[in-house]
mmCIF file of C-alpha atoms in Angstrom:
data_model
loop_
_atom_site.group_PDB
_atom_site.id
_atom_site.type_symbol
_atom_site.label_atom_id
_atom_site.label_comp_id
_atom_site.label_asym_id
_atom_site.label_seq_id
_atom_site.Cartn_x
_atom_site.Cartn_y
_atom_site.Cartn_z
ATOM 1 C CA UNK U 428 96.288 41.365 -111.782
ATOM 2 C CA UNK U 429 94.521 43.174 -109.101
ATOM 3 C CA UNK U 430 93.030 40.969 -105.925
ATOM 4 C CA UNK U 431 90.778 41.897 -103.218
ATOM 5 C CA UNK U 432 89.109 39.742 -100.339
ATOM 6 C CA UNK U 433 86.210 40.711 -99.074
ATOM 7 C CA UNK U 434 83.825 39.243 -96.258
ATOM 8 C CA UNK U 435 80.054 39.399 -96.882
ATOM 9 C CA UNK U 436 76.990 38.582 -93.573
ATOM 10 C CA UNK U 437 74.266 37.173 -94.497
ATOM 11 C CA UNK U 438 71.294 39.538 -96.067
ATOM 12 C CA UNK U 439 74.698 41.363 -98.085
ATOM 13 C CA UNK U 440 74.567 40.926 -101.489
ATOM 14 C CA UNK U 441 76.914 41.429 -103.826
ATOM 15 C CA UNK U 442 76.845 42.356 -107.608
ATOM 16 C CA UNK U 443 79.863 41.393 -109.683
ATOM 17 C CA UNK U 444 81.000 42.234 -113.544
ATOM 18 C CA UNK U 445 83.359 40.246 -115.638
ATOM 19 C CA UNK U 446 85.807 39.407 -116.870
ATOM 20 C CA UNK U 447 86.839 38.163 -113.094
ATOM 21 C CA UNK U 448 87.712 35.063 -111.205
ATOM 22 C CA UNK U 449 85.786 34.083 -107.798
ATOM 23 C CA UNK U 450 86.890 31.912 -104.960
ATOM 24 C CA UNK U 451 84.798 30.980 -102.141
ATOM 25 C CA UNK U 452 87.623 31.023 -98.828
ATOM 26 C CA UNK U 453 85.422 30.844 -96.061
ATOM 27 C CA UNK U 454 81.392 30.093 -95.948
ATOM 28 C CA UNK U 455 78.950 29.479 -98.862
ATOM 29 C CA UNK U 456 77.424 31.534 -100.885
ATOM 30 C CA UNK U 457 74.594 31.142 -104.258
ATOM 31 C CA UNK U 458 74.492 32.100 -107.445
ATOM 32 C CA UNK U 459 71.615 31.590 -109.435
ATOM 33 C CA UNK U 460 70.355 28.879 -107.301
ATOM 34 C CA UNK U 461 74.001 27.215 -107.533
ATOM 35 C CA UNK U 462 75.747 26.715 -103.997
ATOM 36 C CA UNK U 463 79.621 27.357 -104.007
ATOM 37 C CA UNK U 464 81.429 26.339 -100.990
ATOM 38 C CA UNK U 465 84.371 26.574 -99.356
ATOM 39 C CA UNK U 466 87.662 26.235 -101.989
ATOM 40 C CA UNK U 467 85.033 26.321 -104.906
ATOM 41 C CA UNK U 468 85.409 29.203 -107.646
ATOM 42 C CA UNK U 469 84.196 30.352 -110.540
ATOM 43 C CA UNK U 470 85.327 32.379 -113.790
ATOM 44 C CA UNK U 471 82.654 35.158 -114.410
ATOM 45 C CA UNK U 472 83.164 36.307 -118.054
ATOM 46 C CA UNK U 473 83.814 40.025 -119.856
ATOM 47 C CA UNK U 474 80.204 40.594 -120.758
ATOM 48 C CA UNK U 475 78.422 38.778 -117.633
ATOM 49 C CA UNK U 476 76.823 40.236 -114.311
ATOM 50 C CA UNK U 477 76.437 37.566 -111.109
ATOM 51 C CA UNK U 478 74.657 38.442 -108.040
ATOM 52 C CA UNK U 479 76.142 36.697 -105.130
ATOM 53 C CA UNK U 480 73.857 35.973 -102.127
ATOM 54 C CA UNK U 481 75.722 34.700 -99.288
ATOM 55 C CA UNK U 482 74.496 31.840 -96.677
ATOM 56 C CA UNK U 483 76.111 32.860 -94.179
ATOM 57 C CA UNK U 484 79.320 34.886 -93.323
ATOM 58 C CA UNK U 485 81.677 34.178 -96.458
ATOM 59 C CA UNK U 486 85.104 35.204 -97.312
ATOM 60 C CA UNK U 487 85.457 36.086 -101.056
ATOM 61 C CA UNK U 488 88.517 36.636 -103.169
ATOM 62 C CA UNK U 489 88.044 38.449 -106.269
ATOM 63 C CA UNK U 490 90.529 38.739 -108.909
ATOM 64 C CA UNK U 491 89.696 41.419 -111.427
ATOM 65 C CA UNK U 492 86.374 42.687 -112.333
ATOM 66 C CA UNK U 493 83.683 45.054 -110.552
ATOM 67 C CA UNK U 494 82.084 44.643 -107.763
ATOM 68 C CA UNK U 495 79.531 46.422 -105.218
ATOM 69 C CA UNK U 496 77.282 45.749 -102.490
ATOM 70 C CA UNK U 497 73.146 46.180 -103.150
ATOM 71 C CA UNK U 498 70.092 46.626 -101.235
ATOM 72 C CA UNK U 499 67.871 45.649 -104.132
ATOM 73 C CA UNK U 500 66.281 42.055 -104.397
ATOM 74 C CA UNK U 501 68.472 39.914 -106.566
ATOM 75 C CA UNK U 502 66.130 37.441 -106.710
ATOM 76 C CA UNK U 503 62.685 38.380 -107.154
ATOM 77 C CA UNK U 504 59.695 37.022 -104.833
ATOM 78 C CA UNK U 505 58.081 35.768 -107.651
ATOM 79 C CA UNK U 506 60.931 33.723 -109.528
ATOM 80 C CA UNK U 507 60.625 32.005 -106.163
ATOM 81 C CA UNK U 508 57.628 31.147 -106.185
ATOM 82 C CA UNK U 509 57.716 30.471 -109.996
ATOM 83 C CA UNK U 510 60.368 27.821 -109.053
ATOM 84 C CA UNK U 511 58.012 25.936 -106.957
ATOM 85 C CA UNK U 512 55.282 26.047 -109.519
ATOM 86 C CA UNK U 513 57.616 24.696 -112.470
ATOM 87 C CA UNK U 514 59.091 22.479 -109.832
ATOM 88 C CA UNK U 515 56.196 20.228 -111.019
ATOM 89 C CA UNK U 516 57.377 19.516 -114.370
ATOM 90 C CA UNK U 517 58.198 16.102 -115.332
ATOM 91 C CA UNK U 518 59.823 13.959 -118.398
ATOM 92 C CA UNK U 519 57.620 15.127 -121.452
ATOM 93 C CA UNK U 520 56.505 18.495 -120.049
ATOM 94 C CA UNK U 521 57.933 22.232 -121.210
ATOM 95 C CA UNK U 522 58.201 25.481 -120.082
ATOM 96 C CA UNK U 523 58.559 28.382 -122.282
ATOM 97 C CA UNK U 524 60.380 31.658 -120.833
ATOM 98 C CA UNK U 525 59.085 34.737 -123.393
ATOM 99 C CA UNK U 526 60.199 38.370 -122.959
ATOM 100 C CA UNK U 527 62.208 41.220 -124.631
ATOM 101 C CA UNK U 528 66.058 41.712 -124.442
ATOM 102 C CA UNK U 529 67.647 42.307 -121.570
ATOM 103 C CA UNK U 530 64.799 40.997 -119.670
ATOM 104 C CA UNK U 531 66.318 38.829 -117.735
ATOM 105 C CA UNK U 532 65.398 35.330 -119.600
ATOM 106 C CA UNK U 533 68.789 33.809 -119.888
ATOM 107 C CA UNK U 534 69.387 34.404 -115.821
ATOM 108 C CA UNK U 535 66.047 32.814 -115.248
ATOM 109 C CA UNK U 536 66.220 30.327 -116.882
ATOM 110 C CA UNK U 537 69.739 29.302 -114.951
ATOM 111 C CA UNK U 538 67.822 30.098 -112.049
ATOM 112 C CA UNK U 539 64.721 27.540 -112.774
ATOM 113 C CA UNK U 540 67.706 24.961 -114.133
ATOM 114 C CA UNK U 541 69.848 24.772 -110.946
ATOM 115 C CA UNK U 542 66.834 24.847 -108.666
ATOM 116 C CA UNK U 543 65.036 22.410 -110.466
ATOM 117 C CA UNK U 544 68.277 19.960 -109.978
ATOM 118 C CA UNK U 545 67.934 19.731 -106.736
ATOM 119 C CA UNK U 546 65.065 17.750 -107.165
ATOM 120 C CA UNK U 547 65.254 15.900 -110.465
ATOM 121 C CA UNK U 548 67.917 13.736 -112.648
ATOM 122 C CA UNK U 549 68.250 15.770 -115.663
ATOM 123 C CA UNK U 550 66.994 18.809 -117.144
ATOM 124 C CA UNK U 551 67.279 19.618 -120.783
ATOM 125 C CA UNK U 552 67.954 23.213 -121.466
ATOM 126 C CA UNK U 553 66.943 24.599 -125.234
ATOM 127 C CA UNK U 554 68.232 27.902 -126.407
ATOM 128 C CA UNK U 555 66.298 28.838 -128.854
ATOM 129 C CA UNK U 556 67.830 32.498 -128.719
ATOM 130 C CA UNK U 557 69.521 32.439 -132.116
ATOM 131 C CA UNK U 558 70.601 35.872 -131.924
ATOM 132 C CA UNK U 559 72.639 36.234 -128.769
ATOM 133 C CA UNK U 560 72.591 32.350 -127.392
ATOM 134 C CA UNK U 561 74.240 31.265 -124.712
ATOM 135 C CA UNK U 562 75.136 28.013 -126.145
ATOM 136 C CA UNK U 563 77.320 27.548 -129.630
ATOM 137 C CA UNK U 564 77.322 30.282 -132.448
ATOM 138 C CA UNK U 565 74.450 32.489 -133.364
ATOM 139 C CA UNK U 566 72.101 31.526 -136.178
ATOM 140 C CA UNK U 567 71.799 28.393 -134.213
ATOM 141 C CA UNK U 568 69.842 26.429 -131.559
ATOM 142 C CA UNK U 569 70.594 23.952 -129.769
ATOM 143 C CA UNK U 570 69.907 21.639 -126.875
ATOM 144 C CA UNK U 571 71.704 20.046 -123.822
ATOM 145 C CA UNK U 572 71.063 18.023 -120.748
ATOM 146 C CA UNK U 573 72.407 18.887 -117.340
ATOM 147 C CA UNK U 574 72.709 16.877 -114.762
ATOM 148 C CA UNK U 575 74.764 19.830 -112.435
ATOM 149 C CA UNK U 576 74.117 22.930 -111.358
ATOM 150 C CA UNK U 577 75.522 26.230 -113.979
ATOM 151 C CA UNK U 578 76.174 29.596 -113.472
ATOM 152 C CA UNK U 579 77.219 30.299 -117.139
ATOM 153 C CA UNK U 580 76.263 28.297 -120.021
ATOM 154 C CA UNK U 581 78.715 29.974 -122.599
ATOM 155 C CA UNK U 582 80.779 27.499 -123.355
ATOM 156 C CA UNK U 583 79.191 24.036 -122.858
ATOM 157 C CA UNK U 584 78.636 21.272 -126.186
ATOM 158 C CA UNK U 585 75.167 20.880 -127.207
ATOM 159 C CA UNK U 586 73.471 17.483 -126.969
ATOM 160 C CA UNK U 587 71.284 18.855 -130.056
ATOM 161 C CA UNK U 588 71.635 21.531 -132.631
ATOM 162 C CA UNK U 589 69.795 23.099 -135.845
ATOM 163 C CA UNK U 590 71.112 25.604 -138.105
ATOM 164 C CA UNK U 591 67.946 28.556 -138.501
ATOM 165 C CA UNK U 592 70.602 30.914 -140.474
ATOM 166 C CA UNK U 593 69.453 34.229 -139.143
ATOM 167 C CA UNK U 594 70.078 36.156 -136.344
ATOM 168 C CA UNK U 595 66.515 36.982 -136.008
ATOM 169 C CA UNK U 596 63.409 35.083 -137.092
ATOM 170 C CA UNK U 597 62.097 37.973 -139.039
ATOM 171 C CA UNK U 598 62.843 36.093 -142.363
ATOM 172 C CA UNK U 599 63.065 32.734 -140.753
ATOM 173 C CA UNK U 600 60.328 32.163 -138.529
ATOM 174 C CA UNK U 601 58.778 29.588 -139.938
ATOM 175 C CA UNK U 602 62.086 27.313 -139.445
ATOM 176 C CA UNK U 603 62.474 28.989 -136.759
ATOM 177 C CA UNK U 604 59.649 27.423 -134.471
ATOM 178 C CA UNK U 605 59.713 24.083 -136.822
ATOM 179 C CA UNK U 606 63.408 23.569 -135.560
ATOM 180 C CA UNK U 607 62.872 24.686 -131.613
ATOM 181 C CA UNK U 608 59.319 22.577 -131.447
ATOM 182 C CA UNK U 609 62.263 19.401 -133.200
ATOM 183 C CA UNK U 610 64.231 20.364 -130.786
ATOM 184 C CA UNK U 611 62.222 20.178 -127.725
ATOM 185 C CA UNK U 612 60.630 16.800 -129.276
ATOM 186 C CA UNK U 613 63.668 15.452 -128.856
ATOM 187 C CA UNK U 614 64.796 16.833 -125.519
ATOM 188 C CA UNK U 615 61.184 15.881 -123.238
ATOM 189 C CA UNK U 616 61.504 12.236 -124.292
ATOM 190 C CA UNK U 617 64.842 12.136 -121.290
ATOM 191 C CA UNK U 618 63.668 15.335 -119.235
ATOM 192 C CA UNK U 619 61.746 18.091 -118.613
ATOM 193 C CA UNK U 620 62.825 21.244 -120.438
ATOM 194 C CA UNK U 621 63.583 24.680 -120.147
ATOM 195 C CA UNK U 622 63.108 26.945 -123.144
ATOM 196 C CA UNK U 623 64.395 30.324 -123.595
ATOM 197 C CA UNK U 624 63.293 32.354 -126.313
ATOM 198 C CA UNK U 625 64.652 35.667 -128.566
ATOM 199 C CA UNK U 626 63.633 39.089 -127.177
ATOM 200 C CA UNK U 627 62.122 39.655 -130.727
ATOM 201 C CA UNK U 628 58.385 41.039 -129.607
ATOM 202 C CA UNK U 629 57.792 44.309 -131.347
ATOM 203 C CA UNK U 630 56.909 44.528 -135.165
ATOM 204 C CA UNK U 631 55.486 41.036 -135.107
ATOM 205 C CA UNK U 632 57.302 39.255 -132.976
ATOM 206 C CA UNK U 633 54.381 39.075 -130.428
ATOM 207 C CA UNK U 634 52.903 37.394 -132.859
ATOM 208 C CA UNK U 635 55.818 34.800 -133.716
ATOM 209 C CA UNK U 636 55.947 34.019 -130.305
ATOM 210 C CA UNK U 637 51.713 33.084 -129.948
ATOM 211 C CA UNK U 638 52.861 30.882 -132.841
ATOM 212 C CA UNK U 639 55.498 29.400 -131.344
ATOM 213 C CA UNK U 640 53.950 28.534 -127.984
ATOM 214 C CA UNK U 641 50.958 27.347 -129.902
ATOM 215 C CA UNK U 642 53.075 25.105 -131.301
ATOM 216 C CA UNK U 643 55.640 23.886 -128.415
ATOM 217 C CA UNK U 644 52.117 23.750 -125.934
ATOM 218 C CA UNK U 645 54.260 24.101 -122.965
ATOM 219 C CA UNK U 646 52.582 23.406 -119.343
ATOM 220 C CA UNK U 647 53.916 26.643 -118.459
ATOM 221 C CA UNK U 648 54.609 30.199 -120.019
ATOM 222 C CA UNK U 649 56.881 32.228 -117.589
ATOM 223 C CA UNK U 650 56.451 35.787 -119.042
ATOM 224 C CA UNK U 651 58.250 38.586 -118.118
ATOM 225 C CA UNK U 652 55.671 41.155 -120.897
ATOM 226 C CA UNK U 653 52.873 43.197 -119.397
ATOM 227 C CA UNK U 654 49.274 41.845 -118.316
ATOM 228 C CA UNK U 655 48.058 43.037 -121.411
ATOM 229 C CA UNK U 656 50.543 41.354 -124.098
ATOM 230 C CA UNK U 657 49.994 38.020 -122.173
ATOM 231 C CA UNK U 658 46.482 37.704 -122.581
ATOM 232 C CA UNK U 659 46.974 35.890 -125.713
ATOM 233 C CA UNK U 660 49.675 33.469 -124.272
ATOM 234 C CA UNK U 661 46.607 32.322 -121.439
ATOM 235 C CA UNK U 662 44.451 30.614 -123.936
ATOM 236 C CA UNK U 663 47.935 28.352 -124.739
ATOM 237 C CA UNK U 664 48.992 27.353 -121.301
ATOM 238 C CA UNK U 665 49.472 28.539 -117.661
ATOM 239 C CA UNK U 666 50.865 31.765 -117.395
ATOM 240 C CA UNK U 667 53.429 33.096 -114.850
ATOM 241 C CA UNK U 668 54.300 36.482 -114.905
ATOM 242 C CA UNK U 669 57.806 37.719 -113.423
ATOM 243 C CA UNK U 670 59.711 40.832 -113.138
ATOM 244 C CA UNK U 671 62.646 42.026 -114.464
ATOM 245 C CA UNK U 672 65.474 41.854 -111.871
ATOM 246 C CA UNK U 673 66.996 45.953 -111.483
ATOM 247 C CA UNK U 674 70.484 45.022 -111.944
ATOM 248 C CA UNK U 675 70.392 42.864 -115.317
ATOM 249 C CA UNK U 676 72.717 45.141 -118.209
ATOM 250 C CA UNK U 677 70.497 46.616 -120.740
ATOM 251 C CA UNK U 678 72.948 45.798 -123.448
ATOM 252 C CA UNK U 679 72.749 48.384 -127.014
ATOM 253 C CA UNK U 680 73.061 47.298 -130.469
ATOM 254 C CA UNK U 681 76.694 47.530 -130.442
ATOM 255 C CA UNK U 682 77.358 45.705 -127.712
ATOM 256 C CA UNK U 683 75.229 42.497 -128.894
ATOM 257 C CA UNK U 684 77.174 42.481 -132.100
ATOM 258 C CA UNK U 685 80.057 42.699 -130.173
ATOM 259 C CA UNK U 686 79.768 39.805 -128.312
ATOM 260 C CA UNK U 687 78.347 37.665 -131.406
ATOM 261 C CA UNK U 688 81.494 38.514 -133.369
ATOM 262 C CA UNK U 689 83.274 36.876 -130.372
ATOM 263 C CA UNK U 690 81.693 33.771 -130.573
ATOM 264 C CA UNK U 691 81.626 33.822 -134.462
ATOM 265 C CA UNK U 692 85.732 34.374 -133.706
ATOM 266 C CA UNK U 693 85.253 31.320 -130.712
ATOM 267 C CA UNK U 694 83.901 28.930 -133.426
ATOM 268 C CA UNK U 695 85.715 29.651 -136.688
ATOM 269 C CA UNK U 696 89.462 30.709 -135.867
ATOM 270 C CA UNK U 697 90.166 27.131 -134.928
ATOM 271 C CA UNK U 698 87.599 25.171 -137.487
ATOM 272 C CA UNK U 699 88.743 22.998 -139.641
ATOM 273 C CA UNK U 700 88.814 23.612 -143.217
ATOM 274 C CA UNK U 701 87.480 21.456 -145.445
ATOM 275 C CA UNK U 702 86.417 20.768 -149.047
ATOM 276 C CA UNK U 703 83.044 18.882 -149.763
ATOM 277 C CA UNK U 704 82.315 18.115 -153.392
ATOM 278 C CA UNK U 705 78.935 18.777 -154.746
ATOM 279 C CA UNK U 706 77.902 15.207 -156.164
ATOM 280 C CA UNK U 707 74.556 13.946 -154.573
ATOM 281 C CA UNK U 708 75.086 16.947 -152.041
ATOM 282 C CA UNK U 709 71.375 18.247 -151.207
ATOM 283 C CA UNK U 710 71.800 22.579 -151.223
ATOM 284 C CA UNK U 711 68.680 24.321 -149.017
ATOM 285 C CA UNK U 712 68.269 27.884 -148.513
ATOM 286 C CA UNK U 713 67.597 28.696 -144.666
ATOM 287 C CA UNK U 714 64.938 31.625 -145.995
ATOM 288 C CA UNK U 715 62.846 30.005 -147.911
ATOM 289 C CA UNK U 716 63.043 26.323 -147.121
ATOM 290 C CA UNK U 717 63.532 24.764 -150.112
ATOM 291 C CA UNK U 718 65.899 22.879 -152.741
ATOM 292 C CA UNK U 719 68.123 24.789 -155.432
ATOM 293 C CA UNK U 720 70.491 23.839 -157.687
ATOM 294 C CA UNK U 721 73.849 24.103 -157.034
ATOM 295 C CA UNK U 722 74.863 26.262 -160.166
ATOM 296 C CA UNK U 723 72.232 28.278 -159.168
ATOM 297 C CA UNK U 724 74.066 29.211 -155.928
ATOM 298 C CA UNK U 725 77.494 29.151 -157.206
ATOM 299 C CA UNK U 726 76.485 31.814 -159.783
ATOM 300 C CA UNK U 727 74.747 34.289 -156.932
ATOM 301 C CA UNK U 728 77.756 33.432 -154.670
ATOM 302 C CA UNK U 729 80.547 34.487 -157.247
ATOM 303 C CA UNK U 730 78.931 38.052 -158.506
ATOM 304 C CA UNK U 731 77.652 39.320 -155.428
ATOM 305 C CA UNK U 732 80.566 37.839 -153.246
ATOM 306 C CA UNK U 733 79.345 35.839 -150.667
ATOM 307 C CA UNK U 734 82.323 34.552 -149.523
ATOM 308 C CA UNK U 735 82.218 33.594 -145.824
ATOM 309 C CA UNK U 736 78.211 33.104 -145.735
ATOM 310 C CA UNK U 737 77.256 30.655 -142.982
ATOM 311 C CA UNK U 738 76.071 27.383 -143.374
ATOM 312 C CA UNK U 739 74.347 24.144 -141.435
ATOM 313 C CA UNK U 740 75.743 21.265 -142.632
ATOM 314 C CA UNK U 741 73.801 17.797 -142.376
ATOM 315 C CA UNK U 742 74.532 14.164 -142.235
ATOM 316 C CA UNK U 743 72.237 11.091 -141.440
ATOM 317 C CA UNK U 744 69.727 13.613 -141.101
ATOM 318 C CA UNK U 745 71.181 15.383 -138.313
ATOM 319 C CA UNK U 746 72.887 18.964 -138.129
ATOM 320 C CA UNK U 747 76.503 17.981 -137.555
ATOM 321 C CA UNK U 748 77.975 21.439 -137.428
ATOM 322 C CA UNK U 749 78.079 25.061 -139.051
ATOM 323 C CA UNK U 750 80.487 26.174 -141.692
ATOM 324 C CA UNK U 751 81.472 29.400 -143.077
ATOM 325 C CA UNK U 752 82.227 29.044 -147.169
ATOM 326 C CA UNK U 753 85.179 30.124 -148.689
ATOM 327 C CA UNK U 754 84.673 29.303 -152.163
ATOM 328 C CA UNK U 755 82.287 27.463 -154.320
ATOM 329 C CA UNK U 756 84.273 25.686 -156.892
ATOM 330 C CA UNK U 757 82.836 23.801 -160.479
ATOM 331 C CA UNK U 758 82.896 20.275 -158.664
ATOM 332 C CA UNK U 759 83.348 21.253 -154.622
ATOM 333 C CA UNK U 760 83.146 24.004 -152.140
ATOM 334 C CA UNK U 761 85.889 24.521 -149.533
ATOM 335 C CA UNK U 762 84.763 25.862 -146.058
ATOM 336 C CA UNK U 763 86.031 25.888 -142.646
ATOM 337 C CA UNK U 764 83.562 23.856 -140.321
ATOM 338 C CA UNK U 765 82.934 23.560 -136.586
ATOM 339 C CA UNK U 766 81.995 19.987 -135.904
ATOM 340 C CA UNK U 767 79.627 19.093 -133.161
ATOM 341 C CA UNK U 768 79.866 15.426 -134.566
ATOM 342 C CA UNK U 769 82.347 14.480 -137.755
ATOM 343 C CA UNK U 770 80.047 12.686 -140.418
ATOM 344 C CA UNK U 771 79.967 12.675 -143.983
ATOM 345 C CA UNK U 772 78.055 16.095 -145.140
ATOM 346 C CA UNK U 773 75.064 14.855 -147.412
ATOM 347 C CA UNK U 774 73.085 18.451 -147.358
ATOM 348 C CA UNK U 775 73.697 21.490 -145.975
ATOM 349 C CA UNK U 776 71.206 24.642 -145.746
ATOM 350 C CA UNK U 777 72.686 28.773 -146.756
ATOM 351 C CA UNK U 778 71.558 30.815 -144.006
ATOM 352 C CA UNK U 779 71.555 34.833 -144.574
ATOM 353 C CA UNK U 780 75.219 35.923 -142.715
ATOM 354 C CA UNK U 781 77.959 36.533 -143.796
ATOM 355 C CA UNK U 782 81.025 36.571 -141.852
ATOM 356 C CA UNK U 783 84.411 38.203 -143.253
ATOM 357 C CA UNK U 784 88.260 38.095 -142.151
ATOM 358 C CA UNK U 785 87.786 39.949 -139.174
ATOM 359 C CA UNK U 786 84.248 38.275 -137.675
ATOM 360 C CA UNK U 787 81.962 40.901 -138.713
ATOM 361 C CA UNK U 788 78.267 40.396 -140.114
ATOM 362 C CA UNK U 789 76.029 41.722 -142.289
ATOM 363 C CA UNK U 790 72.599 39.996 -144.175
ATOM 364 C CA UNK U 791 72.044 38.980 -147.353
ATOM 365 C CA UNK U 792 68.561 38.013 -148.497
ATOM 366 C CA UNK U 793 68.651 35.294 -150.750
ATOM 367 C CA UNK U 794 64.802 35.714 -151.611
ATOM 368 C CA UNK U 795 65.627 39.456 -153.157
ATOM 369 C CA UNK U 796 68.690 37.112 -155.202
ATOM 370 C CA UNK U 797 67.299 33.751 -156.448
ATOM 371 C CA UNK U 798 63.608 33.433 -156.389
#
């Protein structure tokens, strides 16, 4: 495993790709508003860029991974400045980080969360990013409060979660902002919270996301879309426009479902399997948000094999965790489940992926099957 040390001044910064391991040995550095010290490290992983900004001389080892020294501003002047503005934000108050992928929105909002610690308790972060989240398995959302500074959220148990069953809102949106404005509900009542958003904007999703922050009414909208696409977002709340930071990965098609099969592989190849029966079990379809009969389902799920199609599963109300069926039996269905919290399943709601043997996806629309 190849190591390197390498000594940084002050006003060098340094860019460096995963998968890789970094130790602080002399000085202190930041990353994302985050302060690692002397004998502190951190594991950047395979599909993650960090820019290091160093405090003053610092020694670095680096074990695996790219790195390379860059003149350009890691931090932009105006996430600064948005930093002191949203600095403001107290228990009950929002703000709602819009833009498209590969904008920079998940680094932001890391940014706003660590700086925004050094001055309050708790922060609740919501991803509402079902597509490529950085928190739990896609076709999710979820919640969590932090009370330390992150560089990577990957990883790290949800407080909250909801099952949306897409990886886009397209045929979801509706549940889509019901379940994020829940979410966020229940995450301002402790702290102030951070919200990042999908990079859906084209083909409607401008429009999803005036609906959305219509319906969250966040104190502030941190945009990183032209002048002209926020003029709508004004008449909601105060707008904040940023800029894309140069060196954030512009990641392709293939590369996104890459890294979602991983965490579909992360969440299912140790579940538990399990076997529900279907007596005074409540069956909801993600789509179109409503109740259907069991045999209903069963019959759809046997002829157009649907085996593997993810599901949230509820108890005491709650989303408790997300299964992927294996087979829908006469009295029961068997699935393997990843439990944020082990209750008794009383409903669960059939979102519109499938996942086979090997992690991959593809959609089924459930509207073109049953209604």
């Amino acid at each position: 495993m190849r190591r390197k040390e390498i000594s940084i001044q002050k006003g060098e910064n340094v860019l460096l790709d995963g998968p890789s391991k970094l130790e602080v040995l002399t000085g202190e550095i930041e990353i994302y508003g985050k302060i690692l010290k002397r004998g502190e490290n951190v594991i950047v992983r395979k599909d993650k860029r960090v820019a290091i900004i160093p405090h003053v001389s610092s020694t670095l080892r680096i074990t695996s991974g790219r790195f390379f020294l860059t003149e350009d501003e890691v931090i932009p002047s105006n996430w600064v400045k948005t930093c002191e503005r949203v600095s403001e934000l107290r228990r009950g108050e929002s703000a709602l980080i819009i833009g498209k992928a590969d904008s920079g929105k998940s680094t932001l909002a890391i940014y706003l969360i660590n700086k925004l610690l050094e001055k309050k308790e708790r922060i609740f972060f919501l991803e509402g990013d079902i597509g490529q989240p950085e928190i739990w398995v896609p076709t999710t959302i979820s919640g969590i409060f932090l009370e330390r500074g992150v560089i990577d959220l990957e990883g790290y148990f949800p407080s909250f979660m909801e099952f949306v069953g897409d990886i886009t809102p397209r045929k979801v949106y509706r549940r889509n902002i019901r379940l994020i404005t829940f979410l966020n509900k229940c995450g301002k009542e402790e702290a102030p919270v951070i919200i990042n958003s999908d990079g859906w904007i084209r083909n409607g999703g401008l429009e999803h996301k005036i609906k959305l922050a219509r319906q969250l009414n966040p104190q502030f909208i941190i945009s990183f879309l032209s002048e002209r696409l926020n003029s709508d977002f004004k008449e909601i709340g105060r707008v904040i426009e940023v800029n894309r930071p140069k060196y954030i990965k512009r990641r392709g098609m293939e590369e996104r479902r890459k890294r979602r099969i991983r965490k579909y592989w992360k969440a299912f190849s140790s579940a538990v399997l399990d076997t529900i029966e279907i007596k005074d079990l409540k069956i909801e379809l993600a789509e179109i948000e409503r109740e259907i009969k069991y045999e209903k389902v069963r019959k759809v799920f046997e002829r157009d094999k649907l085996r593997g199609i993810l599901c949230g599963l509820y108890g005491e109300g709650k989303c408790i965790g997300v299964g992927r069926i294996i087979e829908m039996n006469e009295g029961s269905i068997t699935l393997s489940v990843n439990y944020i919290k082990k209750e008794k399943i009383e409903g669960m709601v059939l979102g519109n992926i499938i996942i086979d043997s090997e992690f991959n996806e593809w959609r089924v629309s459930w509207e073109d099957k049953i209604v």
